[in-house]
Amino acid sequence: MPAPHADGDPMDDKPDSAPLRQLHEMRERSLQGGGPERIEQQHARGRLTARERLALLLDAGSFQELGALATHNVSDFGLEQQRYPGDGIVTGFGKISGRRVAVFAHDFTVLGGSFSEVQSRKICRIQDLALESGIPLIGLNDSGGARIQEGVRSLAAYGEVFVRNVMASGVIPQISLILGPCAGGAVYSPALTDFVVMAGGSTMFLTGPEVVRSVTGEQISAQDLGGAAVHMGRSGVAHLSAADDASALELVKQLLGYLPQNNSEDPPPITPYDPAERMDAALDCIVPETESQAYDMRDVLGHVFDRASVLELQPDYAPNALVAFARLDGFPVGVVANQPAHLAGALDIDASDKIARFIRCCDAYNIPVVSFVDCPGFLPGSEQESRGVIRHGAKIIYAYCEATVPKISIVTRRAMGGAYVAMGSKQMRTDLAFAWPTAQIAVMGAEPAVHVLYRKEVREAPDPEARVAELMSAYREKFFNPYRAADLGQVDEVIEPRETRPRLIRALELLRTKVQQSPPKKHGLPPN
Ligand code: HXC
């Protein structure tokens, strides 16, 4: 071994043998991606390279690369001139906050990150190792989709990745970051994973603007077609978004903190930092006295859960429902809530999809579900009925019934009809049901109930309006409180709103060792 150079350059520690020099050269080339010019272009777009992203995501010095020297063997369409070690994807293992993860990162500087047979082989390798080792898989996507020059090879290669996404579903957490254009097949692997996180300026679409224009004549920008605003607000494809690459990567680290390494573990608790017995008097007057007045359910969550622990998913999609991860006394929980500040908290098709999927996610990863109910029922009307609110709404029922994790419900105000049965009732395997004194548990609201029950009587009354008011008041008197449900044992306890936090913490402590079985089956057939 040669003596170190006088100035102590650590590179000079390298043994001076031909095989090692060759390896170092090849490694050096693989670090260059598509070359300095392409890297500059990537930076000019406001985006980081694959390796810069991994450096931000992973604990310093923890990355162990696999497949850095793999290249394609295709010579069609001039590809033989474009061989880059690694072939446009960086794959391997590392740690986030000391916990092991598997990662892959598309390198857009190499052939637009386009998906090749070699890329597939590299991704599949770490998918297999991640599944066998029981550790989360995080994909950093930035790809023009199937590499056009490879033809059917790149299409078949997608199939290899998809089947592994599906086999790993519900076993290890799979998180997809979208950090640039993701087109064609590049959107389906993320869509099969548990969470999609989009960075500002990124896009996801099956067919790009050019193809859309040539096929349909529609002129549309990439952002309007599949930017974060579209997928966070309307399509429901994305769960979280952030301004840029760095903040999207930070969000993923935060998200991972609520998840176990795999489905055989519980999610990791952190050291409690907010008193378990804390009672917040503000909760006692959060529900307005006027029945029709809305309030923001986010305020309720903010007062109940560990300080600053609520991470809301899909905040702009179906805002009439809230789904979030949070912590209680340091333990991760999933939160499902109606949002009275939007559509009075009524459930519709999108809210049903959002809630059902989130519950199944919590159930898969052993995360208890806490539900806050204030819902006048399913949104009525021909638009919802004809688009299938029946089958979508049924997904919520299916998901709650199927879930065997601890489930606790708190009715804060309205729990009408299907919303009560689905979200709050003990019959659907809710373990503990609480209600605030402001709870109203009934089949439907006072006005429709009176019109259904007393139509004839009202029509024949000397003053129909006064009679309706009288009957509505009697209906409210009877049902608009939690005491009938408590009397029948449907509500376990009527609690003061301020007690909610300590009650939930004690309830979760009780349920931590809950074991519940379901009949063995190949799989169920949830409505879709
Ligand atoms: C090969 C590709 C490519 C691809 C991009 N490139 N996509 N090469 N196959 N799929 C190359 C470009 O030719 C270019 O090379 C370089 O990557 C950078 O691309 P640009 O177009 O210059 O970048 P930008 O303007 O940012 O646009 C990015 C883009 C666009 C939106 C992704 O390239 C695009 O629309 N690509 C095609 C997207 C698409 O339709 N994919 C679907 C494939 S079909 P040079 O050398 O010129 O710089 C598919 C089906 C799978 O995926 C189905 C499985 C179920």
Coordinates of C-alpha atoms and ligand atoms in Angstrom, one line a residue:
M1 CA 0.0 0.0 0.0
P2 CA 1.5 3.4 -1.0
A3 CA 2.2 6.0 1.7
P4 CA -0.5 8.7 2.1
H5 CA 0.2 11.9 0.3
A6 CA 1.9 14.6 2.3
D7 CA -1.2 16.8 2.4
G8 CA -3.3 14.0 3.8
D9 CA -5.8 13.8 0.9
P10 CA -7.9 10.7 1.8
M11 CA -8.0 9.7 -1.8
D12 CA -4.4 9.0 -1.6
D13 CA -5.1 6.2 0.8
K14 CA -6.4 4.2 -2.2
P15 CA -4.2 1.2 -3.0
D16 CA -2.6 1.7 -6.4
S17 CA -3.7 -1.4 -8.2
A18 CA -5.1 -1.6 -11.7
P19 CA -8.3 -3.5 -10.8
L20 CA -9.0 -0.9 -8.0
R21 CA -8.3 2.0 -10.3
Q22 CA -10.7 0.5 -12.8
L23 CA -13.4 0.2 -10.2
H24 CA -12.9 3.8 -9.0
E25 CA -13.1 5.1 -12.5
M26 CA -16.3 3.2 -13.1
R27 CA -17.8 4.4 -9.8
E28 CA -16.8 7.9 -10.7
R29 CA -18.6 7.7 -14.0
S30 CA -21.8 6.3 -12.3
L31 CA -21.8 9.3 -10.0
Q32 CA -21.9 11.7 -13.1
G33 CA -25.4 10.5 -14.2
G34 CA -26.0 12.0 -17.7
G35 CA -23.1 14.4 -17.3
P36 CA -22.5 18.0 -16.0
E37 CA -24.6 19.6 -18.7
R38 CA -27.7 17.5 -18.0
I39 CA -27.2 18.1 -14.3
E40 CA -27.1 21.8 -14.9
Q41 CA -30.3 21.6 -16.8
Q42 CA -31.9 19.6 -14.0
H43 CA -30.8 22.3 -11.5
A44 CA -32.1 25.0 -13.9
R45 CA -35.5 23.4 -13.7
G46 CA -35.4 23.9 -9.9
R47 CA -34.9 20.2 -9.3
L48 CA -32.2 18.1 -7.6
T49 CA -30.4 15.1 -9.0
A50 CA -31.2 11.6 -7.8
R51 CA -28.1 11.5 -5.6
E52 CA -28.7 14.9 -4.1
R53 CA -32.2 13.8 -3.2
L54 CA -31.0 10.6 -1.6
A55 CA -28.5 12.6 0.4
L56 CA -31.3 14.8 1.8
L57 CA -33.5 11.8 2.5
L58 CA -31.1 9.4 4.2
D59 CA -29.1 9.6 7.4
A60 CA -25.6 10.9 6.5
G61 CA -23.3 8.1 5.4
S62 CA -26.0 5.4 5.5
F63 CA -26.6 4.8 1.8
Q64 CA -25.5 1.5 0.4
E65 CA -25.8 1.4 -3.3
L66 CA -26.6 -1.7 -5.4
G67 CA -26.4 -1.9 -9.2
A68 CA -24.4 1.3 -9.7
L69 CA -22.6 -0.3 -12.7
A70 CA -25.5 -1.9 -14.5
T71 CA -25.9 -0.8 -18.1
H72 CA -28.4 -1.6 -20.9
N73 CA -27.6 -3.8 -23.8
V74 CA -29.9 -2.3 -26.4
S75 CA -28.6 -0.9 -29.7
D76 CA -31.8 0.2 -31.4
F77 CA -32.4 3.9 -32.2
G78 CA -28.8 4.9 -31.3
L79 CA -29.1 3.7 -27.7
E80 CA -25.7 2.0 -28.0
Q81 CA -24.2 5.5 -27.9
Q82 CA -26.1 6.2 -24.7
R83 CA -24.9 3.8 -22.1
Y84 CA -24.6 5.2 -18.6
P85 CA -23.5 3.2 -15.5
G86 CA -26.6 2.7 -13.4
D87 CA -28.9 3.3 -16.5
G88 CA -30.8 6.2 -15.1
I89 CA -31.7 4.9 -11.7
V90 CA -30.0 4.8 -8.3
T91 CA -31.0 2.0 -6.0
G92 CA -30.0 0.7 -2.6
F93 CA -30.5 0.8 1.2
G94 CA -30.1 3.4 3.8
K95 CA -31.5 4.7 7.1
I96 CA -33.9 7.4 8.1
S97 CA -33.8 8.5 11.7
G98 CA -31.8 5.3 12.3
R99 CA -34.5 3.1 10.7
R100 CA -33.7 0.9 7.7
V101 CA -35.3 1.7 4.3
A102 CA -35.0 0.6 0.7
V103 CA -34.8 3.3 -1.9
F104 CA -34.8 4.0 -5.6
A105 CA -34.4 7.3 -7.4
H106 CA -34.9 7.9 -11.1
D107 CA -32.1 10.0 -12.6
F108 CA -33.8 12.3 -15.1
T109 CA -30.4 13.4 -16.5
V110 CA -30.1 9.9 -18.1
L111 CA -32.5 9.6 -21.0
G112 CA -35.2 11.5 -19.1
G113 CA -35.2 8.8 -16.4
S114 CA -37.1 6.7 -18.9
F115 CA -37.9 3.2 -17.6
S116 CA -35.8 0.3 -19.0
E117 CA -35.3 -3.4 -18.5
V118 CA -32.2 -2.7 -16.5
Q119 CA -34.1 -0.2 -14.3
S120 CA -36.8 -2.7 -13.7
R121 CA -34.2 -5.4 -12.7
K122 CA -32.6 -2.9 -10.2
I123 CA -36.0 -1.9 -8.7
C124 CA -37.2 -5.5 -8.5
R125 CA -34.0 -6.5 -6.7
I126 CA -34.6 -4.0 -3.9
Q127 CA -38.3 -4.6 -3.8
D128 CA -37.5 -8.3 -3.2
L129 CA -34.9 -7.5 -0.5
A130 CA -37.2 -4.9 1.2
L131 CA -40.1 -7.4 1.3
E132 CA -37.9 -10.2 2.6
S133 CA -36.3 -7.9 5.2
G134 CA -39.6 -6.2 6.2
I135 CA -38.5 -2.6 5.6
P136 CA -40.3 0.3 3.9
L137 CA -39.7 1.1 0.3
I138 CA -39.4 4.7 -0.9
G139 CA -39.4 5.5 -4.6
L140 CA -38.2 8.9 -5.9
N141 CA -39.9 9.2 -9.2
D142 CA -38.8 11.5 -12.1
S143 CA -39.3 9.6 -15.3
G144 CA -40.7 10.0 -18.9
G145 CA -42.2 6.5 -18.6
A146 CA -41.4 3.4 -20.7
R147 CA -38.2 3.9 -22.6
I148 CA -39.5 4.2 -26.1
Q149 CA -36.4 2.7 -27.8
E150 CA -36.7 -0.5 -25.8
G151 CA -40.2 -1.3 -27.1
V152 CA -41.9 -4.3 -25.4
R153 CA -38.9 -4.9 -23.2
S154 CA -39.7 -1.8 -21.1
L155 CA -43.4 -2.6 -21.1
A156 CA -42.8 -6.1 -19.7
A157 CA -40.4 -4.6 -17.3
Y158 CA -43.2 -2.5 -15.7
G159 CA -45.2 -5.6 -15.1
E160 CA -42.3 -7.0 -13.0
V161 CA -42.4 -3.9 -10.8
F162 CA -46.2 -3.8 -10.5
V163 CA -46.5 -7.4 -9.4
R164 CA -44.0 -6.7 -6.6
N165 CA -45.8 -3.5 -5.6
V166 CA -49.0 -5.5 -5.2
M167 CA -47.4 -8.4 -3.3
A168 CA -45.8 -5.9 -0.9
S169 CA -49.0 -4.0 -0.4
G170 CA -50.0 -4.0 3.2
V171 CA -46.8 -5.8 4.2
I172 CA -44.2 -3.1 4.0
P173 CA -45.0 0.6 3.7
Q174 CA -44.5 1.9 0.2
I175 CA -44.1 5.6 -0.3
S176 CA -43.8 7.3 -3.7
L177 CA -42.3 10.8 -4.2
I178 CA -43.1 12.5 -7.4
L179 CA -40.3 14.9 -8.1
G180 CA -40.5 15.7 -11.8
P181 CA -42.5 14.6 -14.8
C182 CA -44.0 11.1 -14.3
A183 CA -45.6 9.9 -17.4
G184 CA -47.2 6.7 -18.7
G185 CA -46.2 3.6 -16.8
A186 CA -44.3 5.8 -14.3
V187 CA -47.6 6.7 -12.7
Y188 CA -48.9 3.2 -12.1
S189 CA -46.2 2.0 -9.7
P190 CA -46.8 5.1 -7.5
A191 CA -50.6 4.6 -7.8
L192 CA -50.1 1.0 -6.4
T193 CA -48.2 2.2 -3.4
D194 CA -49.6 3.4 0.0
F195 CA -48.7 7.2 -0.3
V196 CA -48.0 9.6 -3.1
V197 CA -46.2 12.8 -2.2
M198 CA -45.8 15.4 -4.9
A199 CA -43.2 18.2 -5.1
G200 CA -44.1 21.6 -6.6
G201 CA -43.7 21.6 -10.4
S202 CA -43.9 17.8 -10.7
T203 CA -46.6 16.2 -12.8
M204 CA -48.3 12.8 -13.1
F205 CA -50.2 11.8 -16.2
L206 CA -50.8 8.7 -18.3
T207 CA -50.6 10.6 -21.5
G208 CA -48.7 13.8 -21.8
P209 CA -49.9 17.1 -23.3
E210 CA -48.5 16.3 -26.7
V211 CA -50.3 13.0 -27.0
V212 CA -53.5 14.6 -25.6
R213 CA -53.3 17.3 -28.3
S214 CA -52.7 14.9 -31.1
V215 CA -55.5 12.5 -30.1
T216 CA -58.2 14.8 -28.7
G217 CA -57.2 18.2 -30.0
E218 CA -57.3 19.5 -26.4
Q219 CA -54.6 22.1 -25.7
I220 CA -53.6 21.8 -22.0
S221 CA -50.4 22.5 -20.0
A222 CA -48.6 19.8 -18.2
Q223 CA -49.5 21.4 -14.8
D224 CA -53.2 21.7 -15.7
L225 CA -53.2 18.1 -16.8
G226 CA -51.4 16.5 -13.8
G227 CA -49.8 19.0 -11.5
A228 CA -50.0 18.8 -7.7
A229 CA -53.1 21.0 -7.6
V230 CA -55.0 18.5 -9.8
H231 CA -53.9 15.4 -7.9
M232 CA -54.3 17.0 -4.4
G233 CA -57.6 18.7 -5.2
R234 CA -59.6 16.8 -7.7
S235 CA -58.3 13.3 -8.6
G236 CA -57.3 12.2 -5.1
V237 CA -54.2 10.5 -6.5
A238 CA -51.8 12.4 -4.2
H239 CA -51.8 12.4 -0.4
L240 CA -49.3 15.1 0.4
S241 CA -47.6 17.9 -1.5
A242 CA -44.7 20.3 -0.8
A243 CA -43.2 23.4 -2.5
D244 CA -40.0 21.8 -3.6
D245 CA -37.9 18.6 -3.6
A246 CA -36.3 19.3 -0.2
S247 CA -39.6 19.9 1.6
A248 CA -41.2 16.9 0.0
L249 CA -38.4 14.7 1.2
E250 CA -38.8 16.2 4.7
L251 CA -42.5 15.3 4.6
V252 CA -41.7 11.7 3.8
K253 CA -39.5 11.4 6.8
Q254 CA -42.3 12.8 8.9
L255 CA -44.8 10.4 7.4
L256 CA -42.5 7.4 8.0
G257 CA -42.5 8.3 11.7
Y258 CA -46.1 7.2 12.0
L259 CA -45.6 3.9 10.3
P260 CA -44.1 0.5 11.4
Q261 CA -41.4 -1.1 9.4
N262 CA -43.8 -3.8 8.3
N263 CA -47.2 -5.3 9.1
S264 CA -45.9 -7.5 11.9
E265 CA -44.9 -4.6 14.0
D266 CA -46.7 -1.8 15.9
P267 CA -46.0 1.7 14.8
P268 CA -43.2 3.3 16.7
P269 CA -44.0 5.4 19.8
I270 CA -42.0 8.5 20.6
T271 CA -41.2 9.8 24.1
P272 CA -44.3 11.6 25.3
Y273 CA -44.0 15.4 25.4
D274 CA -47.5 16.5 26.0
P275 CA -49.2 15.6 29.4
A276 CA -51.6 12.7 29.1
E277 CA -54.0 14.2 31.6
R278 CA -54.1 17.6 29.8
M279 CA -57.7 18.8 29.5
D280 CA -58.5 21.7 27.2
A281 CA -61.4 23.8 28.4
A282 CA -61.6 25.4 24.9
L283 CA -63.2 22.1 23.7
D284 CA -66.2 22.6 25.9
C285 CA -67.5 25.5 23.8
I286 CA -66.2 24.5 20.3
V287 CA -69.5 23.1 19.1
P288 CA -71.7 26.2 18.5
E289 CA -75.1 26.3 20.3
T290 CA -76.9 27.2 17.1
E291 CA -77.5 23.9 15.3
S292 CA -76.9 25.2 11.8
Q293 CA -73.6 26.9 12.7
A294 CA -70.4 25.2 11.5
Y295 CA -67.1 24.8 13.3
D296 CA -63.7 23.6 12.1
M297 CA -63.1 20.0 13.2
R298 CA -59.3 20.7 12.8
D299 CA -59.6 22.9 16.0
V300 CA -60.9 19.8 17.8
L301 CA -58.1 17.6 16.6
G302 CA -55.5 20.4 17.5
H303 CA -56.8 20.4 21.1
V304 CA -57.0 16.6 21.6
F305 CA -53.9 15.1 20.1
D306 CA -50.2 15.6 21.1
R307 CA -49.2 19.1 20.4
A308 CA -48.3 19.7 16.6
S309 CA -48.6 15.9 15.9
V310 CA -51.5 16.0 13.4
L311 CA -50.3 15.2 9.8
E312 CA -53.4 15.6 7.6
L313 CA -53.5 13.7 4.3
Q314 CA -55.3 14.8 1.2
P315 CA -56.4 18.1 2.9
D316 CA -57.9 19.6 -0.3
Y317 CA -59.6 16.4 -1.7
A318 CA -63.0 15.8 -0.3
P319 CA -62.5 18.5 2.4
N320 CA -65.8 17.4 4.0
A321 CA -63.9 14.6 5.5
L322 CA -60.5 14.7 7.3
V323 CA -58.0 11.9 7.5
A324 CA -54.8 12.3 9.4
F325 CA -52.0 10.7 11.4
A326 CA -51.5 12.0 14.9
R327 CA -50.1 10.9 18.2
L328 CA -51.6 10.4 21.6
D329 CA -49.1 10.2 24.5
G330 CA -46.5 9.5 21.9
F331 CA -48.3 6.6 20.2
P332 CA -49.3 7.0 16.5
V333 CA -53.0 6.9 15.7
G334 CA -55.1 7.3 12.5
V335 CA -57.8 10.0 12.7
V336 CA -61.0 10.0 10.6
A337 CA -63.4 12.9 11.0
N338 CA -66.2 14.6 9.4
Q339 CA -65.6 18.3 8.7
P340 CA -68.7 20.3 9.5
A341 CA -67.0 23.4 7.9
H342 CA -67.5 21.8 4.4
L343 CA -70.9 20.5 3.1
A344 CA -71.9 20.4 6.8
G345 CA -69.7 17.3 7.0
A346 CA -72.0 15.2 4.8
L347 CA -70.4 12.1 3.2
D348 CA -70.2 12.0 -0.6
I349 CA -68.5 9.7 -3.1
D350 CA -65.0 11.3 -2.7
A351 CA -65.2 11.5 1.1
S352 CA -66.2 7.8 1.2
D353 CA -63.2 6.8 -1.0
K354 CA -60.9 8.9 1.1
I355 CA -62.0 7.5 4.4
A356 CA -62.3 3.9 3.4
R357 CA -58.8 3.8 1.9
F358 CA -57.3 5.4 5.0
I359 CA -59.0 3.0 7.4
R360 CA -57.6 0.0 5.4
C361 CA -54.2 1.6 5.5
C362 CA -54.3 2.0 9.3
D363 CA -55.6 -1.5 9.6
A364 CA -52.8 -2.9 7.5
Y365 CA -50.1 -1.3 9.6
N366 CA -51.6 -1.8 13.1
I367 CA -52.5 1.8 13.6
P368 CA -55.5 2.4 15.9
V369 CA -58.4 4.5 14.4
V370 CA -60.0 7.3 16.3
S371 CA -63.2 8.7 14.6
F372 CA -64.8 12.1 15.3
V373 CA -68.4 12.1 14.1
D374 CA -70.4 15.1 13.1
C375 CA -72.3 14.2 10.0
P376 CA -75.8 14.8 8.8
G377 CA -75.6 11.7 6.6
F378 CA -74.8 10.9 3.0
L379 CA -75.2 13.8 0.5
P380 CA -78.6 13.5 -1.2
G381 CA -79.3 14.1 -4.8
S382 CA -79.3 12.6 -8.3
E383 CA -75.8 13.5 -9.1
Q384 CA -74.4 11.5 -6.2
E385 CA -76.9 8.6 -6.6
S386 CA -76.2 8.3 -10.4
R387 CA -72.5 8.3 -9.9
G388 CA -72.7 5.5 -7.4
V389 CA -72.8 6.9 -3.9
I390 CA -74.2 3.6 -2.8
R391 CA -71.2 1.5 -3.7
H392 CA -68.7 4.3 -2.6
G393 CA -70.5 4.8 0.7
A394 CA -70.5 1.1 1.2
K395 CA -66.7 1.2 1.1
I396 CA -66.7 3.0 4.5
I397 CA -68.9 0.4 6.1
Y398 CA -66.7 -2.4 4.6
A399 CA -63.5 -0.8 5.8
Y400 CA -64.7 -0.1 9.4
C401 CA -66.2 -3.6 9.7
E402 CA -63.1 -5.3 8.3
A403 CA -60.6 -3.4 10.4
T404 CA -59.4 -5.3 13.5
V405 CA -57.2 -2.5 14.9
P406 CA -58.5 -0.7 18.0
K407 CA -61.3 1.6 17.0
I408 CA -62.7 4.4 19.1
S409 CA -65.5 6.8 18.1
I410 CA -66.5 10.2 19.5
V411 CA -69.8 11.8 18.4
T412 CA -69.4 15.5 18.8
R413 CA -72.7 16.6 17.2
R414 CA -74.8 15.1 14.5
A415 CA -74.6 11.3 13.9
M416 CA -77.4 10.8 11.5
G417 CA -78.4 7.5 9.8
G418 CA -75.7 5.7 7.9
A419 CA -73.1 8.1 9.2
Y420 CA -73.8 7.0 12.8
V421 CA -73.9 3.3 11.9
A422 CA -70.8 3.4 9.8
M423 CA -68.6 5.7 11.8
G424 CA -69.7 5.5 15.4
S425 CA -71.7 2.3 16.1
K426 CA -70.4 -0.5 18.3
Q427 CA -72.1 -3.1 16.0
M428 CA -69.5 -2.4 13.4
R429 CA -66.7 -3.6 15.7
T430 CA -66.0 -0.1 17.2
D431 CA -64.4 -1.0 20.6
L432 CA -65.4 2.1 22.5
A433 CA -68.0 4.7 21.7
F434 CA -68.0 8.1 23.4
A435 CA -70.3 11.0 22.8
W436 CA -70.2 14.7 23.8
P437 CA -73.3 16.2 25.5
T438 CA -73.9 18.0 22.2
A439 CA -74.4 14.7 20.3
Q440 CA -77.5 14.2 18.2
I441 CA -78.1 10.6 17.3
A442 CA -81.0 9.9 15.0
V443 CA -82.1 8.3 11.7
M444 CA -82.3 11.7 10.0
G445 CA -82.6 15.4 10.7
A446 CA -85.7 16.9 12.2
E447 CA -87.2 18.5 9.1
P448 CA -87.0 15.5 6.7
A449 CA -88.2 13.2 9.5
V450 CA -91.3 15.3 10.2
H451 CA -92.1 15.5 6.5
V452 CA -91.8 11.7 6.1
L453 CA -93.7 10.8 9.3
Y454 CA -96.4 13.5 9.4
R455 CA -97.0 14.5 5.7
K456 CA -100.8 13.9 5.9
E457 CA -101.2 15.5 9.4
V458 CA -99.2 18.6 8.4
R459 CA -101.2 19.0 5.1
E460 CA -104.5 18.9 7.1
A461 CA -103.4 21.1 10.0
P462 CA -105.0 24.6 10.2
D463 CA -101.5 26.1 10.3
P464 CA -99.2 23.6 8.6
E465 CA -96.0 25.7 9.3
A466 CA -96.7 26.0 13.0
R467 CA -97.5 22.2 13.2
V468 CA -94.2 21.4 11.5
A469 CA -92.3 23.6 14.0
E470 CA -94.1 21.9 16.8
L471 CA -93.4 18.4 15.5
M472 CA -89.7 19.2 14.8
S473 CA -89.3 20.5 18.3
A474 CA -90.7 17.3 19.8
Y475 CA -88.4 15.2 17.5
R476 CA -85.4 17.3 18.6
E477 CA -86.3 16.9 22.2
K478 CA -86.4 13.1 21.8
F479 CA -83.3 12.5 19.7
F480 CA -81.0 15.5 19.8
N481 CA -79.0 14.3 22.7
P482 CA -76.7 11.3 23.5
Y483 CA -78.7 10.0 26.5
R484 CA -81.0 7.6 24.6
A485 CA -78.0 6.0 23.0
A486 CA -76.2 5.9 26.4
D487 CA -79.3 4.4 28.0
L488 CA -79.4 1.6 25.3
G489 CA -75.6 1.0 25.7
Q490 CA -74.9 2.2 22.2
V491 CA -72.7 4.9 23.7
D492 CA -70.3 3.7 26.3
E493 CA -70.0 7.0 28.1
V494 CA -71.1 10.6 27.6
I495 CA -68.0 12.7 28.3
E496 CA -67.2 16.3 28.7
P497 CA -65.4 17.5 25.6
R498 CA -62.4 18.6 27.7
E499 CA -62.0 15.0 28.9
T500 CA -61.5 13.7 25.4
R501 CA -57.7 13.5 25.4
P502 CA -57.2 11.6 28.7
R503 CA -60.2 9.4 27.9
L504 CA -58.7 8.4 24.5
I505 CA -55.3 7.8 25.9
R506 CA -56.6 5.5 28.6
A507 CA -58.9 3.7 26.1
L508 CA -55.9 3.1 23.7
E509 CA -53.8 1.9 26.6
L510 CA -56.6 -0.7 27.3
L511 CA -56.9 -1.7 23.7
R512 CA -53.1 -2.0 23.0
T513 CA -53.3 -5.8 23.4
K514 CA -56.6 -6.2 21.5
V515 CA -56.8 -9.4 19.4
Q516 CA -59.7 -9.8 17.0
Q517 CA -60.0 -12.4 14.2
S518 CA -61.9 -12.5 11.0
P519 CA -63.0 -15.6 9.1
P520 CA -60.2 -17.0 6.9
K521 CA -60.7 -16.2 3.3
K522 CA -58.7 -15.7 0.1
H523 CA -59.8 -12.1 0.1
G524 CA -63.0 -10.2 0.5
L525 CA -64.8 -8.3 -2.3
P526 CA -65.0 -4.7 -1.1
P527 CA -67.4 -2.5 -3.2
N528 CA -65.4 -0.4 -5.6
Ligands
HXC1 C1 -37.1 7.7 -24.0 C2 -37.4 9.8 -23.2 C3 -38.7 9.4 -22.8 C4 -39.2 8.1 -23.0 C5 -38.3 11.5 -22.2 N1 -37.2 11.0 -22.9 N2 -39.2 10.5 -22.1 N3 -36.6 8.9 -23.9 N4 -38.3 7.3 -23.6 N5 -40.3 7.7 -22.5 C6 -36.0 11.8 -23.2 C7 -36.2 12.9 -24.2 O1 -36.2 12.4 -25.5 C8 -35.1 13.8 -23.9 O2 -33.9 13.4 -24.5 C9 -34.9 13.7 -22.4 O3 -35.5 12.4 -22.0 C10 -35.5 14.8 -21.6 O4 -36.9 14.9 -22.1 P1 -37.5 16.3 -22.5 O5 -38.7 16.0 -23.3 O6 -36.4 17.2 -23.1 O7 -37.9 16.9 -21.1 P2 -39.2 17.8 -20.7 O8 -39.4 18.9 -21.7 O9 -39.0 18.2 -19.3 O10 -40.4 16.8 -20.8 C11 -40.4 15.6 -20.1 C12 -41.6 14.7 -20.5 C13 -41.5 14.4 -22.0 C14 -42.9 15.4 -20.1 C15 -41.5 13.4 -19.7 O11 -40.2 14.0 -22.3 C16 -42.5 13.4 -22.5 O12 -43.7 13.8 -22.7 N6 -42.0 12.2 -22.6 C17 -42.9 11.1 -23.1 C18 -43.9 10.8 -22.0 C19 -44.8 9.6 -22.3 O13 -45.8 9.8 -23.1 N7 -44.5 8.5 -21.8 C20 -45.3 7.4 -21.9 C21 -44.5 6.2 -22.4 S1 -45.6 4.9 -22.6 P3 -32.9 14.3 -25.3 O14 -31.7 13.5 -25.6 O15 -33.6 14.8 -26.5 O16 -32.7 15.5 -24.3 C22 -45.7 4.1 -21.2 C23 -46.6 3.0 -21.1 C24 -46.3 2.0 -20.0 O17 -45.0 4.4 -20.2 C25 -47.6 1.3 -19.6 C26 -47.4 0.4 -18.5 C27 -48.7 0.0 -17.9

